[in-house]
Coordinates of C-alpha atoms in Angstrom, one line a residue:
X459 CA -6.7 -45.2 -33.8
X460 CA -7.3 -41.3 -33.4
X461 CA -8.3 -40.1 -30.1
X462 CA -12.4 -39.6 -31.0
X463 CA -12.1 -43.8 -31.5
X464 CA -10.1 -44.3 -28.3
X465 CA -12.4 -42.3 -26.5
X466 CA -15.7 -44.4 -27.7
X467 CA -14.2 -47.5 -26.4
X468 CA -13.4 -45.8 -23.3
X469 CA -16.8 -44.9 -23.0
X470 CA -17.5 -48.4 -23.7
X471 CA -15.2 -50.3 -21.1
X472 CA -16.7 -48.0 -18.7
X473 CA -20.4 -49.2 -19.5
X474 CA -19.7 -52.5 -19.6
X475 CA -17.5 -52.1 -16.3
X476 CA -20.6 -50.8 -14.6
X477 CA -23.0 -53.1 -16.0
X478 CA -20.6 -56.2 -14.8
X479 CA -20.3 -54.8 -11.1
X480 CA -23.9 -54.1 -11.1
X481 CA -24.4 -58.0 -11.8
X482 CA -21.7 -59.0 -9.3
X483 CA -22.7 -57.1 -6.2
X484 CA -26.2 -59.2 -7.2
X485 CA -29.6 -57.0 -7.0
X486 CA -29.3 -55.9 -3.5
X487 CA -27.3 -53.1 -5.1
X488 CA -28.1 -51.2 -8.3
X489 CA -26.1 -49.1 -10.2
X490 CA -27.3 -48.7 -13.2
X491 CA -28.0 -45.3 -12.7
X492 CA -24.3 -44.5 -12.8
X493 CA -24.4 -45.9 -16.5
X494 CA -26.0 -42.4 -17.2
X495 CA -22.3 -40.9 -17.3
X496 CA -21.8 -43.0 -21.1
X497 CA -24.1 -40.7 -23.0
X498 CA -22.6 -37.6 -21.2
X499 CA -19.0 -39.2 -22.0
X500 CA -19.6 -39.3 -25.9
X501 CA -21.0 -35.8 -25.6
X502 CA -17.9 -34.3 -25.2
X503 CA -15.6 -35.4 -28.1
X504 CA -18.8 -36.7 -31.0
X505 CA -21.7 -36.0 -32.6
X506 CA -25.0 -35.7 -31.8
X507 CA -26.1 -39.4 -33.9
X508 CA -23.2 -41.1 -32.2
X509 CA -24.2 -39.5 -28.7
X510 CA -27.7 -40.7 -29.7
X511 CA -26.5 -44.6 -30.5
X512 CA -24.6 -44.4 -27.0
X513 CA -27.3 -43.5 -24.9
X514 CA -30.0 -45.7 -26.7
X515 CA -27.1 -48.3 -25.6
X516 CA -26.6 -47.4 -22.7
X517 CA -30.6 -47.7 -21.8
X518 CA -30.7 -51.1 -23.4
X519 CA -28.0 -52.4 -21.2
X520 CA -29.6 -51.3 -18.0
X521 CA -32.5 -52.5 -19.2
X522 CA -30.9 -56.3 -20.2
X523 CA -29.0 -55.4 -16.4
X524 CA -32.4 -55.4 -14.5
X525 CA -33.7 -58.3 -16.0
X526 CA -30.8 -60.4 -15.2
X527 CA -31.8 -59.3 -11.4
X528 CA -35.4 -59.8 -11.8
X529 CA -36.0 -55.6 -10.7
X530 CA -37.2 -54.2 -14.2
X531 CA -40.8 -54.1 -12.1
X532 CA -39.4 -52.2 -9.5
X533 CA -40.1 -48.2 -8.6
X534 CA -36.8 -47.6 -8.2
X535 CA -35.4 -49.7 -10.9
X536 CA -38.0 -47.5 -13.3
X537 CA -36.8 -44.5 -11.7
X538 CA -33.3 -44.4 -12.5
X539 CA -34.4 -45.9 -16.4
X540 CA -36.1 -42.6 -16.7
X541 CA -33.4 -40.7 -15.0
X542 CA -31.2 -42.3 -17.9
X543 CA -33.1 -41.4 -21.1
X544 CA -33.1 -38.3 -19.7
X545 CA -29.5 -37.7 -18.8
X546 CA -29.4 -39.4 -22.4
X547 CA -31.8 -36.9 -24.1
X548 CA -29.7 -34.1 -22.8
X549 CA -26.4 -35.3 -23.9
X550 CA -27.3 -35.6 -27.7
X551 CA -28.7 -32.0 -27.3
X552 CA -25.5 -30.9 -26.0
X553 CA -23.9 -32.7 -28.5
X554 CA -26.0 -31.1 -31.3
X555 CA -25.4 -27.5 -29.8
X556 CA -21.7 -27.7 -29.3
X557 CA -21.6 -28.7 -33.0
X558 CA -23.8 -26.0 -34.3
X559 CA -22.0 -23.8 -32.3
X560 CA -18.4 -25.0 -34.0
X561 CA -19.5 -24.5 -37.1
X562 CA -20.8 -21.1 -36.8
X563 CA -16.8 -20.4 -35.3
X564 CA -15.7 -21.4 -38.4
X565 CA -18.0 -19.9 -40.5
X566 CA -16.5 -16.8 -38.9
X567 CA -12.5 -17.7 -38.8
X568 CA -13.5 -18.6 -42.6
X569 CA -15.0 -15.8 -43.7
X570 CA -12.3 -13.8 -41.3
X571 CA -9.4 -15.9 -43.0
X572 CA -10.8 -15.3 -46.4
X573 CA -10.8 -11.3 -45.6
X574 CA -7.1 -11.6 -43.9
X575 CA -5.6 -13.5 -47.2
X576 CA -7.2 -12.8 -50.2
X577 CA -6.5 -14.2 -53.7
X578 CA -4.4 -11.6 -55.7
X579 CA -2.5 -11.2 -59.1
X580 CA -0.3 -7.9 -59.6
X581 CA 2.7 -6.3 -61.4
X582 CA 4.6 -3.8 -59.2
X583 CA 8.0 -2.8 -59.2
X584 CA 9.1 -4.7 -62.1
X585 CA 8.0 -7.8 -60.8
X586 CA 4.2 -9.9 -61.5
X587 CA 3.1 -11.9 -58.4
X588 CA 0.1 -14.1 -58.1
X589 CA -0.8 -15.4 -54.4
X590 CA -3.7 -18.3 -53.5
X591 CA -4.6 -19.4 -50.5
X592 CA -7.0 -22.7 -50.5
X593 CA -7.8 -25.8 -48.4
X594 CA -5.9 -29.1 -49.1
X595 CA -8.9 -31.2 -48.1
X596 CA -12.5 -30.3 -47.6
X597 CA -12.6 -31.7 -44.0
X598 CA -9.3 -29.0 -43.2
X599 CA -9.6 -27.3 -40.3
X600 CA -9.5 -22.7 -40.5
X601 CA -5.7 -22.6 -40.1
X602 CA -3.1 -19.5 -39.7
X603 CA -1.4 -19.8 -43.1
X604 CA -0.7 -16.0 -43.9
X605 CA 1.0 -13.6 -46.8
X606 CA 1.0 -10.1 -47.2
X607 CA 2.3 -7.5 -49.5
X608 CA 4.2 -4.3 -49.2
X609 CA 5.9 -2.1 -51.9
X610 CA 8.6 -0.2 -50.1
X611 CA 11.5 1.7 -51.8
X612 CA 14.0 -1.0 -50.8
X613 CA 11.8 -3.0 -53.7
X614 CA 8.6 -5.5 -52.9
X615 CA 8.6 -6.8 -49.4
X616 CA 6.3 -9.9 -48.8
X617 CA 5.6 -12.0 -45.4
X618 CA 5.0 -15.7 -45.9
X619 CA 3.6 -17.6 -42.6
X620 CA 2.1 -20.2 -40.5
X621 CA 0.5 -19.7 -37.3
X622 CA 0.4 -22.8 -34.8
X623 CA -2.9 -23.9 -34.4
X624 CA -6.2 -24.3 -35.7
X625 CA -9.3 -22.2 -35.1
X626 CA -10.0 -18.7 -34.2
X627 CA -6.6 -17.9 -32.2
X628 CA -4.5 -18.6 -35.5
X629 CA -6.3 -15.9 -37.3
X630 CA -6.0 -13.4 -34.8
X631 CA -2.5 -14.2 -34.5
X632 CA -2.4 -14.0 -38.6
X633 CA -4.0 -10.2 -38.9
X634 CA -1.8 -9.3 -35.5
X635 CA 1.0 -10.7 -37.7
X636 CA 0.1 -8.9 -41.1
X637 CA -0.3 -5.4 -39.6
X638 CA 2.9 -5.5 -37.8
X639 CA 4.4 -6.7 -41.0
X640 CA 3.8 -3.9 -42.5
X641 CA 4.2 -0.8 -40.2
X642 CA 7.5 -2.2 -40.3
X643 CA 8.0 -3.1 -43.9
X644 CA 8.2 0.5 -44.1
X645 CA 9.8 1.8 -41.4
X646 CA 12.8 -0.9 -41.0
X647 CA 16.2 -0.3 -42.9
X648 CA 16.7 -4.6 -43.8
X649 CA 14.9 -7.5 -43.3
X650 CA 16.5 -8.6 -39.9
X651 CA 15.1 -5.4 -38.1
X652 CA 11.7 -6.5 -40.0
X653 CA 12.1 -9.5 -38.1
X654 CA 12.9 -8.2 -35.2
X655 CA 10.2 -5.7 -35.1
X656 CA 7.7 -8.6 -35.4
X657 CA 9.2 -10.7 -32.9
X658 CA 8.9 -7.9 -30.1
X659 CA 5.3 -6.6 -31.5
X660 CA 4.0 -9.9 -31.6
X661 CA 5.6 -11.0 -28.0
X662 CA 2.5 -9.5 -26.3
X663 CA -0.3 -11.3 -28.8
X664 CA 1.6 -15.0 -28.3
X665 CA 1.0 -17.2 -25.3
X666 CA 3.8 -19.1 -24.0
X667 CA 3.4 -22.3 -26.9
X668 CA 2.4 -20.3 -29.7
X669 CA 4.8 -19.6 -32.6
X670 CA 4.7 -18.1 -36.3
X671 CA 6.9 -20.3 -38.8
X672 CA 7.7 -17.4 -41.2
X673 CA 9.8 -16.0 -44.6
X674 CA 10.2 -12.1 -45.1
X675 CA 11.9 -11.1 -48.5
X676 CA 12.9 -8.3 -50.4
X677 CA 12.5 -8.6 -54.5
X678 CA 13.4 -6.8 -56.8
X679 CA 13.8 -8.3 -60.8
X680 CA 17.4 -8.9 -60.5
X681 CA 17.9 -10.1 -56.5
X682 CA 15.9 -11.5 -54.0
X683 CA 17.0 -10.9 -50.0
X684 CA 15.6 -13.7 -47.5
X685 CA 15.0 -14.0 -43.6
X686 CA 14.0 -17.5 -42.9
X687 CA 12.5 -18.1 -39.4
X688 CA 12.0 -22.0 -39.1
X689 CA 9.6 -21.9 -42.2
X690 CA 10.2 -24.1 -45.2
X691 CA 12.5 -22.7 -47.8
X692 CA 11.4 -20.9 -51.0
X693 CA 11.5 -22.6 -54.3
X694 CA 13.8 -21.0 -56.9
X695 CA 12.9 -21.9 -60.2
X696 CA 15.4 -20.5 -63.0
X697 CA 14.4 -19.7 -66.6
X698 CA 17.3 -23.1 -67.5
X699 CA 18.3 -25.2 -64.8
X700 CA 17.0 -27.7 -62.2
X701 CA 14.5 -25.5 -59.1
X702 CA 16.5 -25.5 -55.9
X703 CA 15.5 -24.5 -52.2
X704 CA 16.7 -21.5 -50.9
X705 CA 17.6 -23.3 -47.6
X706 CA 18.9 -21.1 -44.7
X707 CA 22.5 -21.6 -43.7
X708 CA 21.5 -23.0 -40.8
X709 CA 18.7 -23.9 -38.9
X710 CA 16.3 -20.9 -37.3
X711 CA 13.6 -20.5 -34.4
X712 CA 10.2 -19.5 -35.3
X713 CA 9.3 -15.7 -34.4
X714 CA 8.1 -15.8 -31.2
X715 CA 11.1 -18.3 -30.0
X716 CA 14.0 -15.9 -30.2
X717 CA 15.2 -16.3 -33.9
X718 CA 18.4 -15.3 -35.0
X719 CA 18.3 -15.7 -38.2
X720 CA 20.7 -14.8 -41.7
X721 CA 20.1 -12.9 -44.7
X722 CA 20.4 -14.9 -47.5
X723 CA 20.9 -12.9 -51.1
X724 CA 20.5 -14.4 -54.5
X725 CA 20.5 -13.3 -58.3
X726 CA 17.2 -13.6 -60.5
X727 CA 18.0 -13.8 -64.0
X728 CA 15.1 -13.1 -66.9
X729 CA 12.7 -15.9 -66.6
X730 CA 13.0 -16.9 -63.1
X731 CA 10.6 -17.6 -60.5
X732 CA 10.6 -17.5 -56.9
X733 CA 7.7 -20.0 -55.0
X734 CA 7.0 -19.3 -51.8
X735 CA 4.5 -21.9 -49.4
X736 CA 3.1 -23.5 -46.6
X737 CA 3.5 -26.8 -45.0
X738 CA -0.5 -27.5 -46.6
X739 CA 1.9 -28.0 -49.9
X740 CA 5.5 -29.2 -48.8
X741 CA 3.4 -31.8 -45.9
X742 CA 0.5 -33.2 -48.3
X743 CA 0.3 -36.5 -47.4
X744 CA -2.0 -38.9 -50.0
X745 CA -3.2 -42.2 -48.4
X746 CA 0.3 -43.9 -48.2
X747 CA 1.5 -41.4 -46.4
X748 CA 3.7 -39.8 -49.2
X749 CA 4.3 -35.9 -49.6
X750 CA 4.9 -34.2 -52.9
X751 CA 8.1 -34.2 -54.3
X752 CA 8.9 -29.8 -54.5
X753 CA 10.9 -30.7 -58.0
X754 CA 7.7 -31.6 -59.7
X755 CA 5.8 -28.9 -58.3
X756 CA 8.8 -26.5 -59.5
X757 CA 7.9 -27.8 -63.3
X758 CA 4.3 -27.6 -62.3
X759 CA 4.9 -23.6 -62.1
X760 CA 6.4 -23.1 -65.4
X761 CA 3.1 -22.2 -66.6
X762 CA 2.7 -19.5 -69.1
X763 CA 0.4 -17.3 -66.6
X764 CA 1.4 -17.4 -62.8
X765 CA -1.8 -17.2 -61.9
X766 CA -2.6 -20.3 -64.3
X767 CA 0.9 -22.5 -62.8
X768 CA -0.7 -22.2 -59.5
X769 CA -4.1 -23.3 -60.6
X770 CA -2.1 -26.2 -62.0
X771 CA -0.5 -26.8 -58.3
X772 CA -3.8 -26.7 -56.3
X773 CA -5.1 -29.2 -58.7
X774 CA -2.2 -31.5 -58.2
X775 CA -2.4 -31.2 -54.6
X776 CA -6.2 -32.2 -55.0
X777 CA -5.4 -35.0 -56.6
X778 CA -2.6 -35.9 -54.8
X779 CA -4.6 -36.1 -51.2
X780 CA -8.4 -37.1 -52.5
X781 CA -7.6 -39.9 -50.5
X782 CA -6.3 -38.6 -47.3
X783 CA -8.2 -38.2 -44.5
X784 CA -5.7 -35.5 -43.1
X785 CA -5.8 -31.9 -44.7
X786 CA -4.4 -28.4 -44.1
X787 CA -4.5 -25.1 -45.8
X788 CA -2.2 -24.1 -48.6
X789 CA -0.6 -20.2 -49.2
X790 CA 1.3 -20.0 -52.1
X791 CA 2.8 -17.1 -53.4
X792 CA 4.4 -17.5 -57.0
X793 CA 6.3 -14.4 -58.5
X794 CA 9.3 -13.7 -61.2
X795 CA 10.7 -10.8 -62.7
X796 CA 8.4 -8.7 -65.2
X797 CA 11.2 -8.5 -68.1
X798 CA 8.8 -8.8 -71.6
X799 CA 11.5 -11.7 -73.0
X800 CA 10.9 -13.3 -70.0
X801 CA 7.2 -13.1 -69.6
X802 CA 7.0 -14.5 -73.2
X803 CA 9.7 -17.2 -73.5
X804 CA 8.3 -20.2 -73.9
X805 CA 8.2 -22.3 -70.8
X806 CA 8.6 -26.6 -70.4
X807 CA 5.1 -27.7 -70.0
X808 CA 3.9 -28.6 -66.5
X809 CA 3.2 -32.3 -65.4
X810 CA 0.0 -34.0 -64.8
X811 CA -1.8 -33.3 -61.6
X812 CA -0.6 -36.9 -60.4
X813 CA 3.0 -36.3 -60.9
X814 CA 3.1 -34.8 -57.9
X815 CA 3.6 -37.8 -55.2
X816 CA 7.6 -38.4 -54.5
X817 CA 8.4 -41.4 -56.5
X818 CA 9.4 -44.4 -54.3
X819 CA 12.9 -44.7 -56.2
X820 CA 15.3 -41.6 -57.8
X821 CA 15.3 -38.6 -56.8
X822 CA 12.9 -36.5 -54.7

């Protein structure tokens, strides 16, 4: 039951509590007046119909209420009926305005978002990158998934992230994020002053439960460095060979939680690719409940074109939660060395969008 539902019934139970004392105390007393607060009670966490259906419920039940006591003649009784389609009228209005309101805040965290983390395909530095960002599910909430670019002489430096949170803070957290990223991209000797510099830059921006889940890197087309702080591991894909995660030694502290975290270094050979991601991809759930196993979505990015392989991912990940009724935004950030043998050596070709889900038994 999600907390809207819970809260209907409460709303509910607290009608029919008031209706049933009104009865009980006999017509000497009346309180359906008080039942005004049902309307005003579904304001708060629904819609405007649904506000609507509760107050046209709520009048029907005083009604049925002063019947039962033989007042519905009364002044008084007539009063308060009035003073409860009103209270009733004003609730779906406030309903209605909250929700207009709500979506022109995300119109604007979207349209922010979009301007934060756009879509991009580059070579630079011996290296090709492609980076997406997209929404798992069409009912996902503006998120802070984040990435960012800079080419420094210590080779490409890139920022993968997540901010808690949904909404309008998350994004202002993700540009906050992005610009310190790269003021100090350039300026820091190695990727755990990097992460350090973000940590005390940001300490003014975050409140005392936020947190960014993050992986800085340093590529170039024969090694790739790694800071991991508390997000999930990158996805190695070599040219031959089975992917692997580049999981951190041990475990780390989001920034903004005092991380400590390691450097982790490893070779690239011709042909392989580095995926880097957000929980929308490694936490997809489909309507069982299952996530995507990460060695199918490995083979899904053995597409010819990077920007093409990640195509193929989004589409999987559509198809893998067009079911769900839970979504979250997806970065993905897919890159490999720009050697010409590499970029045309024929590749395995990727799965079908369904082969995504984890199969029940072997591996994944």
């Amino acid at each position: 039951m999600t907390s809207r539902t819970a809260w209907l019934w409460l709303t509910a139970l607290v009608g029919m509590g008031i209706a049933v004392g009104d009865v009980a105390m006999g017509p000497a007393t009346s309180q359906i007046g008080l039942l005004l607060v049902c309307p005003l009670l579904a304001s708060t966490q629904h819609g405007w119909r649904v506000t609507a259906v509760v107050s046209g419920a709520a009048t029907l039940l005083a009604v049925a209420v002063s019947t039962v006591e033989h007042a519905l003649g009364q002044g008084d009784t007539q009063v308060r009926l009035l003073t409860l389609v009103v209270a009733g009228a004003y609730g779906t209005w406030c309903a209605h305005r909250s929700a207009s309101l709500q979506q022109q805040l995300e119109k604007v965290a979207s349209a922010a978002q979009r301007a934060i983390i756009q879509p991009t395909d580059f070579s630079i530095g011996g290296l090709d990158v492609s980076a997406r960002y997209h929404s798992a599910a069409a009912q996902a909430h503006i998120g802070g998934d984040l990435y960012a670019f800079a080419n420094t002489p210590m080779g490409l430096r890139l920022l993968i992230g997540d901010v808690r949170g949904k909404g309008l803070p998350p994004v202002h957290l993700s540009a906050a994020a992005i610009g310190h990223f790269r003021d100090a991209a350039y300026t820091q000797p190695d990727l755990l002053a990097v992460a350090g510099e973000l940590e005390s830059r940001l300490a003014g921006d975050l409140g005392a439960e936020d947190f960014i889940t993050a992986v800085i890197a340093e590529v170039d087309p024969h090694h790739v460095r790694l800071v991991n702080c508390g997000h999930h591991a990158p996805l190695h894909l070599p040219a031959t060979g089975a992917p692997a995660l580049l999981a951190p030694p041990g475990p780390t502290t989001p920034i903004g939680l005092a991380p400590d975290p390691t450097v982790q270094e490893v070779p690239l050979a011709a042909g392989d690719r580095l995926l880097f991601y957000t929980d929308g991809l490694a936490e997809a759930r489909d309507r069982t409940g299952a996530m995507p196993d990460l060695q199918l979505i490995g083979r899904l990015c053995t597409g010819a074109q990077l920007d093409g392989a990640l195509d193929t991912v989004l589409k999987a990940l559509q198809h893998h939660t067009r079911h769900s009724t839970a979504g979250d935004d997806i970065a993905l950030v897919l890159l490999q060395p720009a050697h010409d043998h590499a970029r045309h050596a024929p590749r395995p070709r990727p799965h079908a969008p369904d082969a995504v889900t984890r199969r029940r038994a072997g591996t994944g």
